[in-house]
C-alpha cells in the first residue's frame, strides 16, 4: 500500500490523498466500520504479557477495547484446542457472560445487518450454551445445535433493525444455558462481527421482484470458505436476505468461494426438506407472468438429486437437478396466471443432501426474475419498430 508515499509531485500527492479518502468514504458506505474492535484483535488491557493458555479469564482490572463485559468472560487465542477464523483471537462467554457495545447509527433510515462468527468452546460437554443477541428492536437466540460446515465455527447473518442517524444502538451478546452443571457446558466463543448498512430497496424496470439476484444480504468474511448461515426469518422485512423470508436454514454463498450462477451471491438450501425462501408481490389479477430462475450446485462437492418445489401463486411445479457437485447451473422458468391478492413466490427443497464428509448441503437458487408475460412477446416487435423508425429517419 503506497498510495500516498509513492507519488512524487505534491499535486499528485494531494490527488492521491483525495482518492484515498474517497476510497475510505466508499468503503464506509459499502460496509460501515461502525463497530470498534469487531474481531477482538485489540487485546484486553492489563493482560499478562506472558499468558500461555488459549483461554484467559478476564478480571475487574481488564477492559476489552470498544466493549463492556460482565460475568465470566475469557479472552481466547486460537490454537490446537480451539479453531477460529484467521487463527486470531475471540471472546468466550461463560456463566452469565455478557459483552456489549454501543454504536451510533450513521445515516437516516438504514437497515442494519450483522455477520458474526460463533463456535462452541470446549470439549466433552453435554450441551452447548446459547448466544442471545439483543439490539433495541430485536432479540435473536443462536443455538449452535447443527453444523453446516467442516469447521467448529460457523458464521451467521442476522437482521438487526432499522434506525435513523445519530440513534445510539446498544448491541448485547450474552450466554444462556439450561444446564445446571456449568462444567459440562460448552460455552460459546464469539468472533468477527461485521456490521453492514442497507438502504430500503426500490423496484427496478427489469424485475417485479426485489433482490431477485440475492445481491443484498449480510457481508461476507473475505477469508472464510464456509458462507454465511441464515436462520429462519418469518418476515421478509426483518430478514438479512433483504425482501425474502427464510424457512429452515439456508446458506448465503459468495462467488469468491462457491459457484454462484450470477453476480456475487446466491442461496444454497442446506437444511433439507421444506427449507427454502419465500417472497410475495402484488400482481394484476388474471394477467400472465413468467418466473425465471437459475437452479444449480455450489461447487462444494454436494452430489445427488436435488428437487426444488417452486410456487408462484396457485401454481406449484417441481424442478430436478442431478448434481455432480462441480458447479453446474441451468435456467428454468414457469408461466402462471396471477390470482386475487398478493402472489407468493417460494423455493422449497424436497430433498435432503449431504456431502461425503457428512456436511449438509443442497440446491443453489439465483437470479429469480418475474416479468409480465405479454411484455416479453411485445419486446422483439418493439425493437423492430425502433429499428424501422431509425432507418426512416436516416433515409
Ligand atoms: C489485576 O488484578 C489481579 C487480581 O484482581 C491482580 O493479581 C493483578 O496483579 C492485577 N493486574 C494489574 C496489571 O493490575
Ligand atoms: C509472567 O510474568 C510475571 C512477571 O512479569 C511472572 O511473575 C510470572 O511468573 C510469569 N508467568 C509465567 C507463566 O511465566
Ligand atoms: C453497555 O451497556 C451499558 C448499559 O447496560 C452501558 O452503560 C455501557 O456504556 C455499554 N457499553 C458500551 C461499550 O457501549
Ligand atoms: C475428553 O474425553 C476424552 C475421551 O473420553 C479424553 O481423552 C479427554 O481427556 C477429555 N478431554 C477433556 C478436556 O476433558
Ligand atoms: C474445510 O473446507 C474448506 C473448503 O473446502 C477447506 O479450505 C478447509 O481446509 C477445510 N477445513 C477443515 C478443518 O477441514
Ligand atoms: C466444576 O469444576 C470445578 C473445578 O474443576 C469444581 O470445583 C466444581 O465443583 C465443579 N462444579 C460442578 C457443578 O460440578
Ligand atoms: C414434488 O416432489 C415431491 C417429492 O418427490 C412430491 O411429494 C410432490 O408431490 C411433488 N409436487 C409436484 C407439484 O409435483
Ligand atoms: Ca446472484
Coordinates of C-alpha atoms and ligand atoms in Angstrom, one line a residue:
X1 CA 0.0 0.0 0.0
X2 CA 2.0 3.0 -1.2
X3 CA -0.9 5.1 -2.3
X4 CA 0.3 8.3 -0.7
X5 CA 4.1 7.9 -0.4
X6 CA 4.8 6.6 -3.9
X7 CA 3.6 9.7 -5.8
X8 CA 6.4 12.3 -6.4
X9 CA 4.8 15.7 -7.1
X10 CA 2.8 17.5 -4.4
X11 CA -0.3 17.9 -6.6
X12 CA -0.4 14.3 -7.5
X13 CA 0.1 13.6 -3.8
X14 CA -2.9 15.7 -3.0
X15 CA -4.9 13.8 -5.6
X16 CA -3.8 10.5 -4.3
X17 CA -4.8 11.7 -0.8
X18 CA -8.2 12.7 -2.1
X19 CA -8.6 9.4 -3.8
X20 CA -7.6 7.7 -0.6
X21 CA -10.2 9.5 1.4
X22 CA -12.8 8.9 -1.3
X23 CA -12.0 5.2 -1.1
X24 CA -12.3 5.3 2.7
X25 CA -15.7 7.0 2.3
X26 CA -16.8 4.4 -0.3
X27 CA -15.7 1.5 1.8
X28 CA -17.5 3.2 4.8
X29 CA -20.7 3.3 2.8
X30 CA -20.4 -0.2 1.4
X31 CA -19.8 -1.8 4.7
X32 CA -19.7 0.7 7.5
X33 CA -17.0 0.0 10.1
X34 CA -19.4 1.0 12.8
X35 CA -18.0 -1.3 15.5
X36 CA -14.8 -0.9 17.4
X37 CA -12.5 -4.0 17.8
X38 CA -15.1 -6.2 16.0
X39 CA -12.7 -9.1 15.8
X40 CA -11.1 -8.8 19.3
X41 CA -7.7 -8.4 17.8
X42 CA -7.0 -5.5 20.1
X43 CA -6.3 -7.4 23.3
X44 CA -7.8 -6.6 26.7
X45 CA -5.9 -4.2 28.9
X46 CA -3.8 -5.5 31.8
X47 CA -3.5 -8.9 30.2
X48 CA -0.3 -10.7 31.4
X49 CA 2.1 -10.4 28.6
X50 CA 3.2 -14.0 29.0
X51 CA -0.1 -15.8 29.2
X52 CA 0.3 -19.3 27.9
X53 CA -3.3 -20.8 27.9
X54 CA -5.7 -20.3 25.0
X55 CA -8.4 -19.2 27.5
X56 CA -7.6 -16.2 29.8
X57 CA -10.2 -15.3 32.4
X58 CA -10.8 -11.6 32.4
X59 CA -10.9 -9.8 35.8
X60 CA -12.1 -6.5 37.0
X61 CA -8.9 -4.7 36.0
X62 CA -9.2 -5.9 32.4
X63 CA -11.1 -3.9 29.8
X64 CA -11.8 -5.1 26.2
X65 CA -11.2 -2.1 23.8
X66 CA -14.6 -1.0 22.5
X67 CA -16.6 -3.4 24.7
X68 CA -18.1 -3.6 28.2
X69 CA -18.2 -7.0 29.8
X70 CA -19.9 -8.7 32.8
X71 CA -19.8 -12.2 34.3
X72 CA -17.4 -15.0 33.2
X73 CA -15.7 -13.8 30.1
X74 CA -12.4 -15.3 28.7
X75 CA -10.0 -13.9 26.1
X76 CA -9.4 -16.7 23.5
X77 CA -6.3 -17.3 21.3
X78 CA -6.7 -19.9 18.5
X79 CA -4.5 -23.0 18.9
X80 CA -5.0 -26.8 18.8
X81 CA -7.7 -26.5 21.5
X82 CA -9.8 -24.0 19.6
X83 CA -10.1 -23.2 15.9
X84 CA -11.0 -19.7 14.9
X85 CA -11.2 -17.9 11.5
X86 CA -7.8 -16.5 10.6
X87 CA -6.3 -18.1 13.7
X88 CA -6.9 -14.9 15.6
X89 CA -8.5 -14.0 18.9
X90 CA -12.0 -14.1 20.2
X91 CA -14.2 -13.8 23.3
X92 CA -15.8 -16.7 25.2
X93 CA -19.0 -16.0 27.2
X94 CA -19.0 -18.3 30.3
X95 CA -21.6 -18.5 33.1
X96 CA -23.6 -15.2 33.0
X97 CA -21.1 -13.9 30.5
X98 CA -22.1 -10.8 28.6
X99 CA -20.4 -8.2 26.3
X100 CA -21.9 -5.1 24.8
X101 CA -21.0 -2.2 22.6
X102 CA -22.9 0.9 21.6
X103 CA -22.6 2.2 18.0
X104 CA -24.2 5.3 16.6
X105 CA -26.4 4.9 13.5
X106 CA -24.6 6.6 10.7
X107 CA -27.4 7.7 8.3
X108 CA -31.1 8.1 8.0
X109 CA -33.5 5.3 7.6
X110 CA -31.0 2.5 7.2
X111 CA -31.3 -1.3 7.8
X112 CA -28.5 -2.9 9.8
X113 CA -27.4 -6.4 9.1
X114 CA -24.8 -8.2 11.3
X115 CA -22.5 -11.0 10.4
X116 CA -20.9 -12.8 13.3
X117 CA -18.9 -16.0 13.9
X118 CA -19.8 -18.4 16.7
X119 CA -18.2 -21.6 17.9
X120 CA -18.9 -23.9 20.9
X121 CA -15.8 -23.6 23.1
X122 CA -14.7 -26.7 24.9
X123 CA -14.8 -30.5 24.6
X124 CA -16.7 -33.4 26.2
X125 CA -19.6 -31.2 27.1
X126 CA -23.2 -32.5 27.3
X127 CA -24.7 -29.3 26.0
X128 CA -23.9 -26.1 24.1
X129 CA -25.0 -22.8 25.7
X130 CA -26.9 -20.5 23.5
X131 CA -25.9 -17.0 22.5
X132 CA -28.6 -14.3 22.8
X133 CA -28.0 -11.2 20.6
X134 CA -30.0 -8.2 21.5
X135 CA -30.5 -4.8 19.7
X136 CA -33.1 -2.2 20.5
X137 CA -35.8 -3.8 18.3
X138 CA -34.7 -7.4 18.2
X139 CA -33.6 -10.4 20.2
X140 CA -32.2 -13.5 18.5
X141 CA -31.1 -16.8 20.0
X142 CA -28.4 -18.8 18.4
X143 CA -28.5 -22.5 19.5
X144 CA -25.3 -23.8 17.8
X145 CA -27.0 -27.2 17.6
X146 CA -26.4 -28.1 14.0
X147 CA -23.4 -27.8 11.8
X148 CA -23.4 -26.9 8.1
X149 CA -19.6 -26.7 7.6
X150 CA -16.4 -28.6 8.2
X151 CA -15.1 -26.2 10.9
X152 CA -16.1 -26.0 14.5
X153 CA -17.1 -22.3 14.0
X154 CA -19.9 -21.0 11.7
X155 CA -20.7 -17.5 10.5
X156 CA -24.3 -16.2 10.7
X157 CA -26.1 -13.3 9.1
X158 CA -28.8 -11.5 11.1
X159 CA -31.1 -8.6 10.5
X160 CA -30.8 -6.2 13.5
X161 CA -33.2 -3.3 12.8
X162 CA -33.9 0.0 11.0
X163 CA -32.7 3.2 12.6
X164 CA -32.2 6.9 11.9
X165 CA -29.0 8.9 12.0
X166 CA -27.4 9.5 15.5
X167 CA -29.5 6.9 17.3
X168 CA -27.3 5.0 19.8
X169 CA -27.7 1.3 19.3
X170 CA -26.6 -1.0 22.1
X171 CA -25.6 -4.4 20.9
X172 CA -25.6 -7.0 23.6
X173 CA -24.3 -10.6 23.4
X174 CA -24.8 -13.0 26.3
X175 CA -24.7 -16.6 27.1
X176 CA -27.8 -18.6 28.0
X177 CA -27.9 -22.1 29.4
X178 CA -30.5 -24.5 30.6
X179 CA -27.8 -26.8 32.1
X180 CA -27.4 -26.6 35.8
X181 CA -23.8 -28.0 35.6
X182 CA -21.7 -25.3 34.2
X183 CA -18.7 -27.7 33.9
X184 CA -20.3 -29.9 31.3
X185 CA -21.4 -26.9 29.2
X186 CA -19.6 -25.8 26.1
X187 CA -19.6 -22.0 26.4
X188 CA -19.9 -20.0 23.1
X189 CA -17.0 -18.3 21.5
X190 CA -17.7 -15.1 19.5
X191 CA -15.5 -13.6 16.8
X192 CA -15.5 -11.5 13.6
X193 CA -18.5 -9.2 13.8
X194 CA -19.3 -7.2 10.6
X195 CA -22.0 -4.6 10.5
X196 CA -23.5 -3.6 7.2
X197 CA -26.0 -0.9 6.4
X198 CA -28.5 -1.4 3.6
X199 CA -31.0 1.1 2.1
X200 CA -34.6 0.2 1.6
X201 CA -34.8 -1.4 -1.9
X202 CA -36.7 0.1 -4.8
X203 CA -38.1 -1.8 -7.7
X204 CA -36.2 -1.7 -11.0
X205 CA -37.6 -2.0 -14.5
X206 CA -36.4 -5.4 -15.3
X207 CA -37.8 -7.4 -12.4
X208 CA -41.1 -7.3 -10.5
X209 CA -39.2 -8.9 -7.5
X210 CA -36.9 -7.0 -5.2
X211 CA -33.5 -8.6 -4.6
X212 CA -34.2 -11.5 -7.0
X213 CA -30.5 -11.9 -7.6
X214 CA -29.8 -12.1 -3.8
X215 CA -27.1 -9.5 -4.1
X216 CA -28.4 -7.7 -1.0
X217 CA -27.6 -9.6 2.2
X218 CA -25.1 -9.9 5.0
X219 CA -21.5 -9.1 4.5
X220 CA -19.2 -12.0 3.6
X221 CA -16.0 -12.7 5.5
X222 CA -13.2 -12.4 2.9
X223 CA -11.2 -15.3 4.3
X224 CA -14.0 -17.8 5.0
X225 CA -14.9 -20.5 2.6
X226 CA -18.0 -21.5 4.7
X227 CA -20.6 -19.0 3.5
X228 CA -23.0 -17.3 5.9
X229 CA -25.8 -19.2 7.6
X230 CA -29.2 -17.5 7.6
X231 CA -31.6 -18.9 10.2
X232 CA -35.4 -18.9 9.9
X233 CA -36.8 -15.4 9.3
X234 CA -40.6 -15.3 9.1
X235 CA -40.8 -11.7 7.8
X236 CA -39.1 -10.6 4.5
X237 CA -38.8 -7.1 6.0
X238 CA -36.8 -8.3 9.0
X239 CA -34.6 -10.7 7.1
X240 CA -30.8 -10.5 6.5
X241 CA -31.6 -11.6 2.9
X242 CA -33.5 -8.5 2.0
X243 CA -37.1 -9.0 0.9
X244 CA -37.1 -12.7 1.3
X245 CA -38.3 -14.7 4.3
X246 CA -36.3 -17.8 5.3
X247 CA -37.7 -21.2 6.1
X248 CA -35.4 -23.6 7.9
X249 CA -31.7 -22.7 7.4
X250 CA -30.1 -21.5 4.2
X251 CA -26.6 -20.7 3.4
X252 CA -25.7 -17.3 1.7
X253 CA -22.8 -18.1 -0.6
X254 CA -20.2 -15.8 -2.3
X255 CA -18.8 -16.1 -5.8
X256 CA -15.2 -16.0 -4.3
X257 CA -15.6 -19.4 -2.6
X258 CA -18.6 -21.1 -4.4
X259 CA -20.1 -21.4 -7.8
X260 CA -22.6 -18.6 -8.0
X261 CA -24.8 -18.6 -11.1
X262 CA -24.9 -14.7 -11.4
X263 CA -23.4 -11.8 -9.5
X264 CA -21.6 -12.1 -6.2
X265 CA -24.1 -14.0 -4.1
X266 CA -26.7 -16.8 -4.2
X267 CA -28.6 -19.1 -1.9
X268 CA -27.8 -22.7 -1.1
X269 CA -30.7 -24.5 0.6
X270 CA -28.8 -26.6 3.2
X271 CA -31.3 -27.8 5.8
X272 CA -33.2 -30.3 3.8
X273 CA -36.8 -31.0 3.1
X274 CA -39.2 -28.0 3.4
X275 CA -36.4 -25.4 3.9
X276 CA -36.1 -22.5 1.5
X277 CA -37.0 -18.9 0.8
X278 CA -40.2 -17.0 0.1
X279 CA -41.3 -13.6 -1.0
X280 CA -44.6 -12.0 -2.1
X281 CA -45.6 -9.4 -4.6
X282 CA -48.8 -7.7 -5.8
X283 CA -49.7 -8.5 -9.4
X284 CA -52.6 -7.8 -11.7
X285 CA -55.3 -10.5 -11.2
X286 CA -55.8 -12.6 -14.3
X287 CA -52.6 -11.5 -16.0
X288 CA -50.0 -14.0 -17.1
X289 CA -46.5 -13.8 -15.7
X290 CA -43.2 -15.6 -16.3
X291 CA -40.9 -16.6 -13.5
X292 CA -37.3 -17.4 -14.4
X293 CA -34.6 -18.6 -12.1
X294 CA -31.3 -20.4 -12.0
X295 CA -31.0 -23.8 -10.3
X296 CA -27.5 -25.1 -9.7
X297 CA -25.0 -26.5 -7.3
X298 CA -22.4 -24.5 -5.3
X299 CA -19.3 -26.5 -6.5
X300 CA -18.9 -27.7 -2.9
X301 CA -18.9 -31.5 -3.7
X302 CA -22.6 -31.8 -3.0
X303 CA -23.6 -34.7 -5.1
X304 CA -27.1 -36.2 -5.6
X305 CA -30.5 -35.4 -6.8
X306 CA -31.9 -32.0 -5.9
X307 CA -35.7 -31.5 -6.0
X308 CA -37.0 -28.0 -5.6
X309 CA -40.7 -27.2 -5.4
X310 CA -41.4 -23.8 -6.9
X311 CA -44.6 -22.0 -6.1
X312 CA -45.9 -18.9 -8.0
X313 CA -49.3 -18.0 -6.8
X314 CA -51.5 -21.1 -7.0
X315 CA -49.1 -22.8 -9.5
X316 CA -46.6 -25.4 -8.0
X317 CA -44.0 -27.2 -10.0
X318 CA -41.1 -29.4 -9.2
X319 CA -37.6 -28.9 -10.7
X320 CA -34.9 -31.5 -10.5
X321 CA -31.2 -31.3 -10.9
X322 CA -28.8 -34.3 -10.8
X323 CA -25.8 -32.7 -9.2
X324 CA -22.2 -33.8 -9.6
X325 CA -21.2 -31.1 -7.0
X326 CA -18.9 -29.4 -9.5
X327 CA -20.7 -26.1 -10.1
X328 CA -23.5 -26.5 -12.7
X329 CA -26.4 -24.1 -13.2
X330 CA -29.4 -24.2 -15.5
X331 CA -32.0 -21.6 -16.3
X332 CA -35.6 -22.7 -15.5
X333 CA -38.9 -21.0 -16.0
X334 CA -42.6 -21.3 -15.4
X335 CA -45.6 -19.3 -16.5
X336 CA -48.6 -18.6 -14.3
X337 CA -51.7 -16.5 -14.1
X338 CA -52.0 -14.2 -11.1
X339 CA -54.9 -14.7 -8.7
X340 CA -56.5 -12.4 -6.2
X341 CA -54.4 -10.7 -3.5
X342 CA -50.7 -10.8 -3.2
X343 CA -48.8 -13.6 -5.0
X344 CA -46.4 -15.8 -3.1
X345 CA -43.2 -16.9 -4.8
X346 CA -41.3 -19.6 -3.0
X347 CA -38.5 -22.1 -3.5
X348 CA -38.5 -25.1 -1.1
X349 CA -36.3 -28.1 -1.2
X350 CA -37.9 -31.6 -1.5
X351 CA -34.6 -33.4 -0.9
X352 CA -32.0 -33.6 2.0
X353 CA -28.5 -33.8 0.7
X354 CA -25.2 -34.5 2.4
X355 CA -21.6 -34.5 1.3
X356 CA -19.3 -37.4 1.8
X357 CA -17.9 -35.8 4.9
X358 CA -21.5 -35.6 6.3
X359 CA -21.9 -31.8 5.9
X360 CA -25.4 -30.9 4.9
X361 CA -25.8 -29.1 1.5
X362 CA -28.3 -28.6 -1.3
X363 CA -29.6 -26.8 -4.3
X364 CA -28.5 -23.3 -5.3
X365 CA -31.1 -20.7 -6.4
X366 CA -30.2 -17.4 -8.0
X367 CA -31.4 -14.8 -10.4
X368 CA -35.1 -15.0 -9.8
X369 CA -36.8 -12.8 -12.3
X370 CA -40.5 -12.1 -12.6
X371 CA -42.0 -10.3 -15.6
X372 CA -45.4 -9.9 -17.2
X373 CA -45.6 -12.5 -19.9
X374 CA -47.1 -10.2 -22.6
X375 CA -44.2 -7.8 -22.1
X376 CA -41.8 -10.4 -23.3
X377 CA -43.8 -11.0 -26.5
X378 CA -44.0 -7.3 -27.2
X379 CA -40.3 -6.7 -26.8
X380 CA -39.0 -8.1 -30.2
X381 CA -41.8 -6.3 -32.0
X382 CA -40.9 -3.0 -30.3
X383 CA -37.2 -3.5 -31.3
X384 CA -38.2 -3.9 -34.9
X385 CA -40.4 -0.8 -34.7
X386 CA -37.5 1.3 -33.3
X387 CA -35.2 -0.1 -36.0
X388 CA -37.7 0.9 -38.7
X389 CA -38.1 4.4 -37.2
X390 CA -34.3 4.9 -37.0
X391 CA -33.9 3.7 -40.6
X392 CA -36.7 6.1 -41.9
X393 CA -35.0 9.0 -40.0
X394 CA -31.6 8.2 -41.6
X395 CA -33.1 8.0 -45.1
Ligands
LIG1 C1 -5.3 -7.4 38.2 O1 -6.0 -7.9 39.3 C2 -5.5 -9.1 39.8 C3 -6.4 -9.6 40.9 O2 -7.6 -9.0 41.0 C4 -4.0 -8.9 40.3 O3 -3.5 -10.1 40.7 C5 -3.2 -8.4 39.2 O4 -1.9 -8.0 39.6 C6 -3.9 -7.1 38.6 N1 -3.1 -6.7 37.4 C7 -2.8 -5.5 37.1 C8 -2.0 -5.3 35.9 O5 -3.1 -4.5 37.8
LIG2 C1 4.7 -13.9 33.8 O1 5.5 -12.8 34.1 C2 5.4 -12.4 35.5 C3 6.2 -11.2 35.7 O2 6.3 -10.4 34.6 C4 5.9 -13.5 36.4 O3 5.8 -13.2 37.8 C5 5.1 -14.8 36.1 O4 5.7 -15.9 36.8 C6 5.1 -15.1 34.6 N1 4.3 -16.2 34.4 C7 4.6 -17.3 33.6 C8 3.5 -18.3 33.4 O5 5.7 -17.3 33.0
LIG3 C1 -23.0 -1.5 27.8 O1 -24.3 -1.3 28.3 C2 -24.4 -0.4 29.5 C3 -25.8 -0.3 29.9 O2 -26.4 -1.5 30.0 C4 -23.8 1.0 29.1 O3 -23.7 1.7 30.3 C5 -22.4 0.8 28.5 O4 -21.9 2.1 28.1 C6 -22.4 -0.2 27.4 N1 -21.1 -0.4 26.9 C7 -20.6 0.1 25.7 C8 -19.2 -0.2 25.4 O5 -21.4 0.6 24.9
LIG4 C1 -12.5 -35.7 26.6 O1 -12.7 -37.1 26.5 C2 -11.7 -37.8 26.0 C3 -12.1 -39.3 25.9 O2 -13.2 -39.6 26.7 C4 -10.5 -37.7 27.0 O3 -9.4 -38.4 26.5 C5 -10.1 -36.2 27.1 O4 -9.1 -36.1 28.1 C6 -11.3 -35.4 27.5 N1 -11.0 -34.0 27.5 C7 -11.3 -33.2 28.5 C8 -10.9 -31.7 28.2 O5 -11.8 -33.5 29.5
LIG5 C1 -13.0 -27.0 5.2 O1 -13.2 -26.9 3.8 C2 -12.6 -25.8 3.2 C3 -13.1 -25.7 1.8 O2 -13.2 -26.9 1.1 C4 -11.1 -26.1 3.2 O3 -10.4 -25.0 2.7 C5 -10.7 -26.2 4.7 O4 -9.3 -26.5 4.8 C6 -11.5 -27.3 5.4 N1 -11.2 -27.2 6.8 C7 -11.0 -28.3 7.6 C8 -10.8 -28.1 9.0 O5 -11.1 -29.5 7.1
LIG6 C1 -16.7 -27.6 38.3 O1 -15.3 -27.9 38.3 C2 -14.6 -27.2 39.4 C3 -13.2 -27.4 39.2 O2 -12.8 -28.3 38.3 C4 -15.2 -27.7 40.7 O3 -14.5 -27.1 41.8 C5 -16.7 -27.5 40.8 O4 -17.2 -28.1 41.9 C6 -17.4 -28.1 39.6 N1 -18.8 -27.8 39.6 C7 -19.7 -28.7 39.4 C8 -21.1 -28.1 39.4 O5 -19.5 -29.8 39.2
LIG7 C1 -42.8 -32.6 -5.8 O1 -42.0 -33.7 -5.4 C2 -42.3 -34.1 -4.1 C3 -41.3 -35.1 -3.6 O2 -41.0 -36.0 -4.6 C4 -43.7 -34.6 -4.1 O3 -44.1 -35.0 -2.8 C5 -44.7 -33.5 -4.6 O4 -46.0 -34.0 -4.6 C6 -44.2 -33.0 -5.9 N1 -45.0 -31.9 -6.3 C7 -45.5 -31.7 -7.5 C8 -46.3 -30.5 -7.7 O5 -45.2 -32.5 -8.4
LIG8 CA1 -26.8 -13.5 -7.6

